[in-house]
Amino acid sequence: MERASRRGIVLGLQSLDFSACRSESALQQLHRRTITPKLYTPTARRKISIQSLCNSKQYRRSEQHGNPRGGSWRVGIAAAVGATTVAVNSSPDSDGSSKETPTVAPAESVDAPLFTFGAIADVQYADMDDQWDFSKTQIRQYRGALEILRAAVCEWNTMPQISFIANLGDIIDGHNNGLKESQVALDRVLGEFNLIAHDIPVAHLIGNHELYNFTIEELQRGYFRNSLNPTGTTYYSFRPPSPSPIPWRVIALDFYHTNMITSKEDNEDKELAFRFLQAKNPNDLRKEGVNWKAGLSAQDKRFVPFNGGFGAKQLAWLREQLADAKRCGDRVIIMSHGAIAPRSASDSCLAWDYQDALTVLDEFPGTVTAVFAGHDHNGGYTERKGVHYITMPSPLNVTPETGALAHAIIDVYADKMVVHGRGITARLLNSRSATFSHARGNIPEASSHGPPLLTSHL
């Protein structure tokens, strides 16, 4: 059988002194305790084994789609030995920016990663037939998205070393609200996440489609509350669960801390958000079915109701988190439903106050390694000042032609991070087989949400 290459991109990290804050914090102790999440549990959760899940009719149909470059996804998991990736070693430039010096390195390091996590974004499940998106450019596979999540869970369950799973938001589609099936749909999708083995916790983020279906209070009571986020807050931080303390922390941001999504609740804050948008966007922002981006150009396209802002309070909290991480010698991975950096996603998927968020990150060079996001269903990538911004594509976009997967597995080492894409995520990471070396201000021009500049040869 022909060996299939494991897809990946290695992202370089700057060296930091990890001598500080070695003792295990109370937060780490909490994360190492066994906490039973009180989530929206399906009333009749399916009692099936992982093996029967992988052998189910739906899963076999997904597997038969295989990989458009040959071989099924199972082959891709097993045949990782000998694959090569591009290692990006970052070093500070004279102006404080970082230049990337790519070198070819084995995909599998001799040393085990410090930790591994899985990621998926924008499942947006609904029990409804496929439909065109608003722009009439992409068919959305509403029922099929659940099968893509099921396949991701099946692979994650073969990897007991995984520390956590990142669900980057939009777990169900807004259509469920109109269908009066919000709770049923959420139960169904969380039922798939609940099949993750080895007590691997899931870090849930808030997306616009959660807000189309539930109030913040409803989400805080169930959706967010688990061992990674015991208080159920919409933004939080945690250390990756590990047998021994590791100098890393993950920060989950609330992309919609400021928003005007009023389908479930109306309050003064949302009215203020509406007036803020009204000053930026001349379109009828309260009317559904309108092209809210009409007349807007470039990054002004972000001023639309399906986006949101982090807000001053959350950004002050983020500054405190990064300051503490720098003091402790921690590296940081940030997760957000929507994009923070231009060119990592479509301009229409940026946070309203993305510049303010970038200003905070710029205050702590070398602390943040990567920012993972969703929201833009096509995905994207860019690098800015040594931080890698990765936007995950949506399972809604999966067809037999694109590959029947849309998740990722991320290995984090002391000096690099390897992102192993699956299906359309793999295509995003490897759509250009070229190596670039660039400094800040000299980044080659590309599409606003194009493929990464540094990829592997497969």
CSV table of C-alpha atoms in Angstrom, one decimal:
chain,number,residue,atom,x,y,z
A,1,MET,CA,0.0,0.0,0.0
A,2,GLU,CA,1.4,3.4,-0.9
A,3,ARG,CA,2.4,5.5,2.1
A,4,ALA,CA,0.4,8.6,2.6
A,5,SER,CA,2.1,11.8,3.9
A,6,ARG,CA,0.9,13.4,7.1
A,7,ARG,CA,0.0,17.0,6.3
A,8,GLY,CA,1.4,19.6,8.6
A,9,ILE,CA,3.0,23.0,9.0
A,10,VAL,CA,5.6,23.7,11.7
A,11,LEU,CA,5.3,27.1,13.3
A,12,GLY,CA,8.5,28.4,15.0
A,13,LEU,CA,8.6,29.8,18.5
A,14,GLN,CA,11.1,32.2,20.1
A,15,SER,CA,12.9,31.0,23.1
A,16,LEU,CA,11.8,32.2,26.6
A,17,ASP,CA,13.1,31.6,30.1
A,18,PHE,CA,10.7,29.1,31.7
A,19,SER,CA,12.5,29.1,35.1
A,20,ALA,CA,9.7,31.3,36.7
A,21,CYS,CA,6.4,30.0,38.0
A,22,ARG,CA,7.3,26.3,38.0
A,23,SER,CA,5.1,25.4,40.9
A,24,GLU,CA,1.7,24.0,40.1
A,25,SER,CA,-0.9,26.7,40.5
A,26,ALA,CA,-4.3,26.2,42.1
A,27,LEU,CA,-5.8,26.5,38.7
A,28,GLN,CA,-3.6,23.6,37.4
A,29,GLN,CA,-4.7,21.5,40.4
A,30,LEU,CA,-8.3,22.3,39.6
A,31,HIS,CA,-7.8,21.2,36.0
A,32,ARG,CA,-6.2,17.9,37.1
A,33,ARG,CA,-9.2,17.0,39.2
A,34,THR,CA,-12.0,15.0,37.7
A,35,ILE,CA,-15.0,17.2,37.2
A,36,THR,CA,-18.2,15.9,35.7
A,37,PRO,CA,-19.4,18.6,33.2
A,38,LYS,CA,-23.1,19.5,33.6
A,39,LEU,CA,-23.8,20.2,29.9
A,40,TYR,CA,-27.0,20.0,27.8
A,41,THR,CA,-27.1,16.3,27.8
A,42,PRO,CA,-29.2,14.4,25.2
A,43,THR,CA,-32.3,12.9,26.8
A,44,ALA,CA,-31.4,9.6,25.2
A,45,ARG,CA,-27.7,9.6,24.6
A,46,ARG,CA,-26.6,6.9,22.2
A,47,LYS,CA,-24.8,4.1,24.1
A,48,ILE,CA,-22.4,2.9,21.4
A,49,SER,CA,-18.7,2.0,21.5
A,50,ILE,CA,-16.0,3.9,19.7
A,51,GLN,CA,-15.4,1.0,17.4
A,52,SER,CA,-19.1,0.8,16.5
A,53,LEU,CA,-19.0,4.6,15.9
A,54,CYS,CA,-16.1,4.2,13.5
A,55,ASN,CA,-17.8,1.3,11.7
A,56,SER,CA,-21.2,3.0,11.5
A,57,LYS,CA,-22.9,3.5,8.1
A,58,GLN,CA,-22.6,7.2,8.2
A,59,TYR,CA,-18.9,7.1,9.2
A,60,ARG,CA,-18.0,4.6,6.4
A,61,ARG,CA,-19.7,6.8,3.9
A,62,SER,CA,-17.5,9.7,5.1
A,63,GLU,CA,-14.4,7.5,5.0
A,64,GLN,CA,-15.2,6.4,1.4
A,65,HIS,CA,-14.9,10.0,0.3
A,66,GLY,CA,-11.2,9.7,1.3
A,67,ASN,CA,-8.5,12.1,0.5
A,68,PRO,CA,-8.6,13.9,-2.9
A,69,ARG,CA,-4.8,13.2,-3.1
A,70,GLY,CA,-5.2,9.5,-2.6
A,71,GLY,CA,-5.8,7.2,0.3
A,72,SER,CA,-8.3,7.4,3.1
A,73,TRP,CA,-7.9,9.5,6.2
A,74,ARG,CA,-7.1,6.3,8.2
A,75,VAL,CA,-4.0,5.8,6.0
A,76,GLY,CA,-3.0,9.4,6.7
A,77,ILE,CA,-3.1,8.8,10.4
A,78,ALA,CA,-1.0,5.7,10.4
A,79,ALA,CA,1.5,6.7,7.7
A,80,ALA,CA,3.2,9.7,9.3
A,81,VAL,CA,6.7,8.4,9.4
A,82,GLY,CA,9.1,9.9,6.9
A,83,ALA,CA,6.9,12.9,6.0
A,84,THR,CA,8.6,16.3,6.0
A,85,THR,CA,7.4,19.7,7.0
A,86,VAL,CA,8.9,23.2,7.0
A,87,ALA,CA,10.3,24.4,10.3
A,88,VAL,CA,10.0,28.1,10.8
A,89,ASN,CA,12.7,29.3,13.3
A,90,SER,CA,11.9,32.8,14.4
A,91,SER,CA,14.6,35.2,15.5
A,92,PRO,CA,14.2,38.9,16.5
A,93,ASP,CA,15.1,41.5,13.9
A,94,SER,CA,16.7,44.8,14.8
A,95,ASP,CA,13.3,46.6,14.8
A,96,GLY,CA,11.7,44.1,17.1
A,97,SER,CA,10.0,42.1,14.4
A,98,SER,CA,10.9,38.5,13.6
A,99,LYS,CA,12.3,37.0,10.4
A,100,GLU,CA,11.4,33.5,9.6
A,101,THR,CA,14.2,31.2,8.4
A,102,PRO,CA,12.6,28.0,7.0
A,103,THR,CA,14.4,24.7,7.3
A,104,VAL,CA,13.1,21.2,6.3
A,105,ALA,CA,12.6,19.0,9.3
A,106,PRO,CA,10.9,15.7,10.0
A,107,ALA,CA,7.2,15.9,10.7
A,108,GLU,CA,7.7,13.6,13.7
A,109,SER,CA,10.1,14.9,16.3
A,110,VAL,CA,12.3,12.5,18.2
A,111,ASP,CA,11.0,14.1,21.4
A,112,ALA,CA,7.3,13.8,22.3
A,113,PRO,CA,5.3,17.0,22.2
A,114,LEU,CA,4.7,18.9,25.4
A,115,PHE,CA,1.0,18.5,24.7
A,116,THR,CA,-1.4,17.9,21.8
A,117,PHE,CA,-4.9,19.3,21.2
A,118,GLY,CA,-7.5,18.9,18.5
A,119,ALA,CA,-9.5,21.7,16.9
A,120,ILE,CA,-12.7,22.2,14.9
A,121,ALA,CA,-14.8,25.2,14.0
A,122,ASP,CA,-18.3,26.1,12.7
A,123,VAL,CA,-20.0,22.7,12.8
A,124,GLN,CA,-23.3,24.6,12.4
A,125,TYR,CA,-25.4,21.5,12.4
A,126,ALA,CA,-29.1,21.7,11.6
A,127,ASP,CA,-31.5,18.9,10.6
A,128,MET,CA,-32.3,20.4,7.3
A,129,ASP,CA,-31.5,19.9,3.6
A,130,ASP,CA,-28.4,21.4,2.1
A,131,GLN,CA,-28.7,25.1,1.0
A,132,TRP,CA,-26.7,27.8,-0.6
A,133,ASP,CA,-25.0,30.3,1.6
A,134,PHE,CA,-26.1,34.0,1.5
A,135,SER,CA,-23.6,34.8,-1.3
A,136,LYS,CA,-24.8,31.8,-3.4
A,137,THR,CA,-21.2,30.6,-3.7
A,138,GLN,CA,-21.1,27.6,-1.4
A,139,ILE,CA,-23.5,24.8,-0.6
A,140,ARG,CA,-23.8,24.2,3.1
A,141,GLN,CA,-24.0,20.6,4.2
A,142,TYR,CA,-26.1,21.0,7.3
A,143,ARG,CA,-26.6,17.4,8.2
A,144,GLY,CA,-23.3,16.3,6.8
A,145,ALA,CA,-21.4,18.6,9.2
A,146,LEU,CA,-22.4,16.2,12.1
A,147,GLU,CA,-20.8,13.3,10.2
A,148,ILE,CA,-17.6,15.4,9.9
A,149,LEU,CA,-17.5,16.0,13.6
A,150,ARG,CA,-18.2,12.3,14.2
A,151,ALA,CA,-15.1,11.4,12.1
A,152,ALA,CA,-13.0,14.0,14.0
A,153,VAL,CA,-14.0,12.5,17.3
A,154,CYS,CA,-13.2,9.0,16.0
A,155,GLU,CA,-9.6,10.1,15.2
A,156,TRP,CA,-9.2,12.0,18.4
A,157,ASN,CA,-10.2,8.9,20.3
A,158,THR,CA,-7.2,7.0,18.8
A,159,MET,CA,-5.0,9.6,20.5
A,160,PRO,CA,-5.1,9.4,24.3
A,161,GLN,CA,-2.3,11.9,24.6
A,162,ILE,CA,-4.6,14.7,23.5
A,163,SER,CA,-4.9,17.3,26.3
A,164,PHE,CA,-8.1,19.0,25.1
A,165,ILE,CA,-10.3,19.8,22.1
A,166,ALA,CA,-10.9,23.3,20.9
A,167,ASN,CA,-14.4,23.9,19.7
A,168,LEU,CA,-14.1,27.4,18.1
A,169,GLY,CA,-17.8,28.2,18.1
A,170,ASP,CA,-21.0,28.0,16.0
A,171,ILE,CA,-21.8,24.5,17.1
A,172,ILE,CA,-25.3,24.7,15.6
A,173,ASP,CA,-26.8,26.8,12.9
A,174,GLY,CA,-29.2,29.8,13.5
A,175,HIS,CA,-31.9,28.0,11.4
A,176,ASN,CA,-32.5,25.9,14.5
A,177,ASN,CA,-34.1,28.8,16.2
A,178,GLY,CA,-36.7,29.2,13.4
A,179,LEU,CA,-37.2,25.4,13.4
A,180,LYS,CA,-37.8,25.5,17.2
A,181,GLU,CA,-35.1,22.8,17.5
A,182,SER,CA,-32.3,24.8,19.2
A,183,GLN,CA,-32.1,22.5,22.2
A,184,VAL,CA,-32.5,19.3,20.2
A,185,ALA,CA,-29.7,20.3,17.8
A,186,LEU,CA,-27.4,21.4,20.6
A,187,ASP,CA,-28.0,18.1,22.5
A,188,ARG,CA,-27.3,16.2,19.3
A,189,VAL,CA,-24.0,17.9,18.6
A,190,LEU,CA,-22.8,17.8,22.3
A,191,GLY,CA,-23.7,14.2,22.2
A,192,GLU,CA,-21.0,13.7,19.6
A,193,PHE,CA,-18.5,15.7,21.7
A,194,ASN,CA,-19.5,13.6,24.8
A,195,LEU,CA,-18.3,10.5,22.9
A,196,ILE,CA,-14.7,11.8,23.1
A,197,ALA,CA,-12.8,9.2,25.2
A,198,HIS,CA,-10.0,9.4,27.7
A,199,ASP,CA,-11.8,12.1,29.7
A,200,ILE,CA,-10.5,14.7,27.2
A,201,PRO,CA,-12.2,18.0,28.0
A,202,VAL,CA,-13.6,20.4,25.3
A,203,ALA,CA,-13.0,24.1,25.4
A,204,HIS,CA,-16.1,25.7,23.9
A,205,LEU,CA,-16.2,29.2,22.4
A,206,ILE,CA,-19.1,31.4,21.7
A,207,GLY,CA,-20.1,32.2,18.1
A,208,ASN,CA,-22.9,34.2,16.5
A,209,HIS,CA,-25.0,31.1,15.9
A,210,GLU,CA,-25.0,30.2,19.6
A,211,LEU,CA,-26.5,33.7,20.2
A,212,TYR,CA,-29.1,33.2,17.5
A,213,ASN,CA,-30.3,30.2,19.5
A,214,PHE,CA,-29.7,30.9,23.2
A,215,THR,CA,-29.2,33.7,25.6
A,216,ILE,CA,-25.8,34.2,27.3
A,217,GLU,CA,-27.3,33.1,30.6
A,218,GLU,CA,-28.6,29.8,29.1
A,219,LEU,CA,-25.1,29.2,27.6
A,220,GLN,CA,-23.3,29.9,30.8
A,221,ARG,CA,-25.5,27.4,32.7
A,222,GLY,CA,-24.6,24.5,30.5
A,223,TYR,CA,-22.6,25.0,27.2
A,224,PHE,CA,-19.5,26.6,28.7
A,225,ARG,CA,-19.3,24.9,32.0
A,226,ASN,CA,-16.8,22.1,32.3
A,227,SER,CA,-13.4,21.3,33.9
A,228,LEU,CA,-11.6,23.9,31.7
A,229,ASN,CA,-14.1,26.6,32.6
A,230,PRO,CA,-15.8,25.6,35.9
A,231,THR,CA,-17.5,29.0,36.3
A,232,GLY,CA,-19.0,28.9,32.8
A,233,THR,CA,-17.7,32.4,31.7
A,234,THR,CA,-17.7,33.4,28.1
A,235,TYR,CA,-14.0,34.2,28.2
A,236,TYR,CA,-11.5,32.3,30.3
A,237,SER,CA,-8.0,30.8,30.4
A,238,PHE,CA,-6.5,27.4,31.4
A,239,ARG,CA,-3.4,25.4,31.4
A,240,PRO,CA,-3.4,22.4,29.0
A,241,PRO,CA,-4.2,19.4,31.2
A,242,SER,CA,-1.0,17.5,31.7
A,243,PRO,CA,0.5,14.9,34.2
A,244,SER,CA,3.1,17.6,35.1
A,245,PRO,CA,3.0,21.4,34.9
A,246,ILE,CA,3.9,22.8,31.6
A,247,PRO,CA,4.7,26.5,30.8
A,248,TRP,CA,1.8,27.1,28.5
A,249,ARG,CA,-1.6,28.6,28.9
A,250,VAL,CA,-4.6,28.8,26.6
A,251,ILE,CA,-6.8,32.0,26.4
A,252,ALA,CA,-10.3,31.6,25.1
A,253,LEU,CA,-11.8,35.0,24.0
A,254,ASP,CA,-15.4,36.1,23.6
A,255,PHE,CA,-15.6,37.5,20.1
A,256,TYR,CA,-19.2,38.7,20.9
A,257,HIS,CA,-18.7,40.4,24.3
A,258,THR,CA,-20.1,43.4,22.4
A,259,ASN,CA,-22.8,42.5,19.9
A,260,MET,CA,-26.2,43.4,18.5
A,261,ILE,CA,-27.6,40.0,17.9
A,262,THR,CA,-31.1,40.4,19.3
A,263,SER,CA,-32.9,37.3,18.2
A,264,LYS,CA,-33.1,36.0,21.8
A,265,GLU,CA,-32.8,39.0,24.0
A,266,ASP,CA,-32.8,42.8,23.9
A,267,ASN,CA,-30.9,45.0,26.3
A,268,GLU,CA,-29.2,48.4,26.6
A,269,ASP,CA,-25.8,47.0,25.6
A,270,LYS,CA,-27.1,45.6,22.3
A,271,GLU,CA,-28.8,48.9,21.5
A,272,LEU,CA,-25.5,50.7,22.1
A,273,ALA,CA,-23.9,48.2,19.7
A,274,PHE,CA,-26.5,48.9,17.1
A,275,ARG,CA,-25.9,52.6,17.3
A,276,PHE,CA,-22.2,52.0,17.1
A,277,LEU,CA,-22.7,50.0,13.9
A,278,GLN,CA,-25.2,52.4,12.5
A,279,ALA,CA,-22.5,55.1,12.5
A,280,LYS,CA,-20.2,52.8,10.5
A,281,ASN,CA,-22.7,51.1,8.1
A,282,PRO,CA,-25.5,52.9,6.1
A,283,ASN,CA,-27.5,49.7,5.4
A,284,ASP,CA,-30.6,48.6,7.2
A,285,LEU,CA,-29.0,46.6,10.0
A,286,ARG,CA,-32.2,45.4,11.6
A,287,LYS,CA,-33.6,43.8,8.4
A,288,GLU,CA,-32.8,40.2,7.6
A,289,GLY,CA,-31.8,39.2,4.1
A,290,VAL,CA,-30.2,42.5,3.3
A,291,ASN,CA,-26.6,42.7,2.0
A,292,TRP,CA,-25.2,44.4,5.1
A,293,LYS,CA,-21.8,44.8,3.4
A,294,ALA,CA,-23.1,46.9,0.5
A,295,GLY,CA,-21.1,50.0,0.0
A,296,LEU,CA,-18.4,49.0,2.4
A,297,SER,CA,-14.9,48.4,1.4
A,298,ALA,CA,-11.8,46.6,2.7
A,299,GLN,CA,-11.8,46.2,6.5
A,300,ASP,CA,-14.9,48.4,6.9
A,301,LYS,CA,-16.8,45.3,5.9
A,302,ARG,CA,-16.4,44.0,9.4
A,303,PHE,CA,-19.0,46.5,10.7
A,304,VAL,CA,-21.9,44.1,10.2
A,305,PRO,CA,-24.3,42.5,12.7
A,306,PHE,CA,-22.9,39.0,12.5
A,307,ASN,CA,-19.6,40.2,13.9
A,308,GLY,CA,-18.9,41.5,17.4
A,309,GLY,CA,-16.3,43.2,19.5
A,310,PHE,CA,-14.1,42.1,22.5
A,311,GLY,CA,-14.8,45.3,24.4
A,312,ALA,CA,-12.6,47.3,26.8
A,313,LYS,CA,-13.2,45.2,29.8
A,314,GLN,CA,-12.2,41.9,28.1
A,315,LEU,CA,-9.2,43.4,26.5
A,316,ALA,CA,-8.0,44.7,29.9
A,317,TRP,CA,-8.4,41.2,31.2
A,318,LEU,CA,-6.4,39.9,28.2
A,319,ARG,CA,-3.6,42.4,29.0
A,320,GLU,CA,-3.5,41.1,32.5
A,321,GLN,CA,-3.4,37.5,31.3
A,322,LEU,CA,-0.5,38.2,28.9
A,323,ALA,CA,1.4,40.2,31.5
A,324,ASP,CA,1.1,37.3,34.0
A,325,ALA,CA,2.1,34.8,31.3
A,326,LYS,CA,5.2,36.9,30.5
A,327,ARG,CA,6.1,37.1,34.2
A,328,CYS,CA,5.7,33.3,34.5
A,329,GLY,CA,7.6,32.5,31.3
A,330,ASP,CA,4.4,31.0,29.8
A,331,ARG,CA,3.8,30.7,26.1
A,332,VAL,CA,0.2,31.5,25.0
A,333,ILE,CA,-2.3,30.1,22.5
A,334,ILE,CA,-5.3,32.3,21.9
A,335,MET,CA,-8.6,31.1,20.6
A,336,SER,CA,-11.4,33.3,19.2
A,337,HIS,CA,-14.4,32.6,17.2
A,338,GLY,CA,-13.7,35.4,14.7
A,339,ALA,CA,-10.4,36.7,13.3
A,340,ILE,CA,-8.1,39.3,15.0
A,341,ALA,CA,-5.6,39.8,12.2
A,342,PRO,CA,-6.3,41.1,8.7
A,343,ARG,CA,-5.3,38.6,6.0
A,344,SER,CA,-6.0,35.6,8.3
A,345,ALA,CA,-9.7,35.7,7.2
A,346,SER,CA,-12.0,37.7,5.0
A,347,ASP,CA,-12.3,41.3,6.0
A,348,SER,CA,-16.0,40.7,6.8
A,349,CYS,CA,-15.0,38.3,9.5
A,350,LEU,CA,-12.8,40.6,11.6
A,351,ALA,CA,-13.6,41.8,15.1
A,352,TRP,CA,-15.0,45.3,15.2
A,353,ASP,CA,-12.2,46.3,17.5
A,354,TYR,CA,-9.5,44.0,16.1
A,355,GLN,CA,-6.9,46.9,16.1
A,356,ASP,CA,-7.3,47.3,19.9
A,357,ALA,CA,-6.8,43.5,20.3
A,358,LEU,CA,-3.6,43.6,18.2
A,359,THR,CA,-2.3,46.5,20.2
A,360,VAL,CA,-2.6,44.4,23.4
A,361,LEU,CA,-0.8,41.5,21.7
A,362,ASP,CA,2.0,43.8,20.4
A,363,GLU,CA,2.7,44.8,24.0
A,364,PHE,CA,4.0,41.3,24.7
A,365,PRO,CA,6.3,40.2,21.9
A,366,GLY,CA,7.3,36.6,22.0
A,367,THR,CA,4.5,35.6,24.4
A,368,VAL,CA,1.7,34.6,22.0
A,369,THR,CA,2.5,31.8,19.6
A,370,ALA,CA,-0.7,31.4,17.7
A,371,VAL,CA,-4.3,32.6,17.4
A,372,PHE,CA,-6.9,30.0,16.3
A,373,ALA,CA,-10.2,31.2,14.9
A,374,GLY,CA,-13.2,30.1,12.8
A,375,HIS,CA,-16.1,32.2,11.5
A,376,ASP,CA,-14.7,32.4,7.9
A,377,HIS,CA,-15.9,29.1,6.5
A,378,ASN,CA,-13.1,29.1,3.9
A,379,GLY,CA,-10.4,29.3,6.5
A,380,GLY,CA,-7.1,31.3,6.2
A,381,TYR,CA,-3.7,32.0,7.5
A,382,THR,CA,-1.3,34.9,8.1
A,383,GLU,CA,1.8,35.7,10.2
A,384,ARG,CA,2.2,39.0,11.9
A,385,LYS,CA,5.1,40.0,14.2
A,386,GLY,CA,5.9,36.4,15.0
A,387,VAL,CA,2.3,35.4,15.8
A,388,HIS,CA,0.6,32.8,13.6
A,389,TYR,CA,-3.1,33.4,12.9
A,390,ILE,CA,-4.9,30.3,11.7
A,391,THR,CA,-8.5,30.3,10.7
A,392,MET,CA,-10.1,26.8,10.6
A,393,PRO,CA,-12.5,26.0,7.6
A,394,SER,CA,-16.0,24.8,8.3
A,395,PRO,CA,-17.3,21.2,8.1
A,396,LEU,CA,-20.3,22.8,6.2
A,397,ASN,CA,-18.0,23.2,3.2
A,398,VAL,CA,-17.0,19.5,3.1
A,399,THR,CA,-18.0,17.6,-0.1
A,400,PRO,CA,-16.6,14.3,-1.6
A,401,GLU,CA,-14.4,16.5,-3.8
A,402,THR,CA,-12.8,18.4,-1.0
A,403,GLY,CA,-12.2,15.5,1.3
A,404,ALA,CA,-14.6,14.3,4.0
A,405,LEU,CA,-12.8,15.9,7.0
A,406,ALA,CA,-12.3,19.4,8.5
A,407,HIS,CA,-10.4,19.2,11.7
A,408,ALA,CA,-6.9,19.5,12.9
A,409,ILE,CA,-4.5,18.0,15.5
A,410,ILE,CA,-1.8,20.3,16.9
A,411,ASP,CA,1.4,19.0,18.5
A,412,VAL,CA,3.1,21.6,20.7
A,413,TYR,CA,6.9,21.3,21.3
A,414,ALA,CA,9.3,23.5,23.2
A,415,ASP,CA,10.5,25.1,20.0
A,416,LYS,CA,7.7,24.6,17.4
A,417,MET,CA,4.1,23.8,16.9
A,418,VAL,CA,3.0,21.3,14.2
A,419,VAL,CA,-0.5,21.7,12.8
A,420,HIS,CA,-1.7,18.5,11.2
A,421,GLY,CA,-4.7,19.3,9.0
A,422,ARG,CA,-7.3,16.9,7.8
A,423,GLY,CA,-9.5,17.1,4.7
A,424,ILE,CA,-10.2,20.7,3.7
A,425,THR,CA,-8.0,21.9,6.6
A,426,ALA,CA,-5.1,20.0,5.0
A,427,ARG,CA,-5.8,21.6,1.7
A,428,LEU,CA,-5.7,25.0,3.3
A,429,LEU,CA,-2.4,24.3,4.9
A,430,ASN,CA,-0.8,22.9,1.8
A,431,SER,CA,-2.3,24.7,-1.1
A,432,ARG,CA,1.1,26.4,-1.8
A,433,SER,CA,4.3,24.4,-1.8
A,434,ALA,CA,6.7,27.3,-1.4
A,435,THR,CA,9.0,28.7,1.2
A,436,PHE,CA,9.3,32.4,2.0
A,437,SER,CA,11.5,34.4,4.3
A,438,HIS,CA,10.1,37.8,5.2
A,439,ALA,CA,10.2,40.5,7.8
A,440,ARG,CA,7.5,42.7,9.1
A,441,GLY,CA,6.4,45.2,6.4
A,442,ASN,CA,7.7,42.9,3.6
A,443,ILE,CA,5.1,40.2,3.5
A,444,PRO,CA,4.3,39.1,0.0
A,445,GLU,CA,0.9,40.3,-1.2
A,446,ALA,CA,-1.8,37.6,-1.3
A,447,SER,CA,-5.5,37.2,-1.1
A,448,SER,CA,-7.2,38.6,2.0
A,449,HIS,CA,-7.5,35.1,3.4
A,450,GLY,CA,-5.1,33.0,1.3
A,451,PRO,CA,-3.0,29.9,2.2
A,452,PRO,CA,0.0,30.0,4.5
A,453,LEU,CA,3.2,31.3,3.2
A,454,LEU,CA,5.2,28.4,4.7
A,455,THR,CA,4.0,25.0,3.8
A,456,SER,CA,5.3,21.4,3.3
A,457,HIS,CA,6.0,19.5,0.2
A,458,LEU,CA,3.8,16.4,0.1
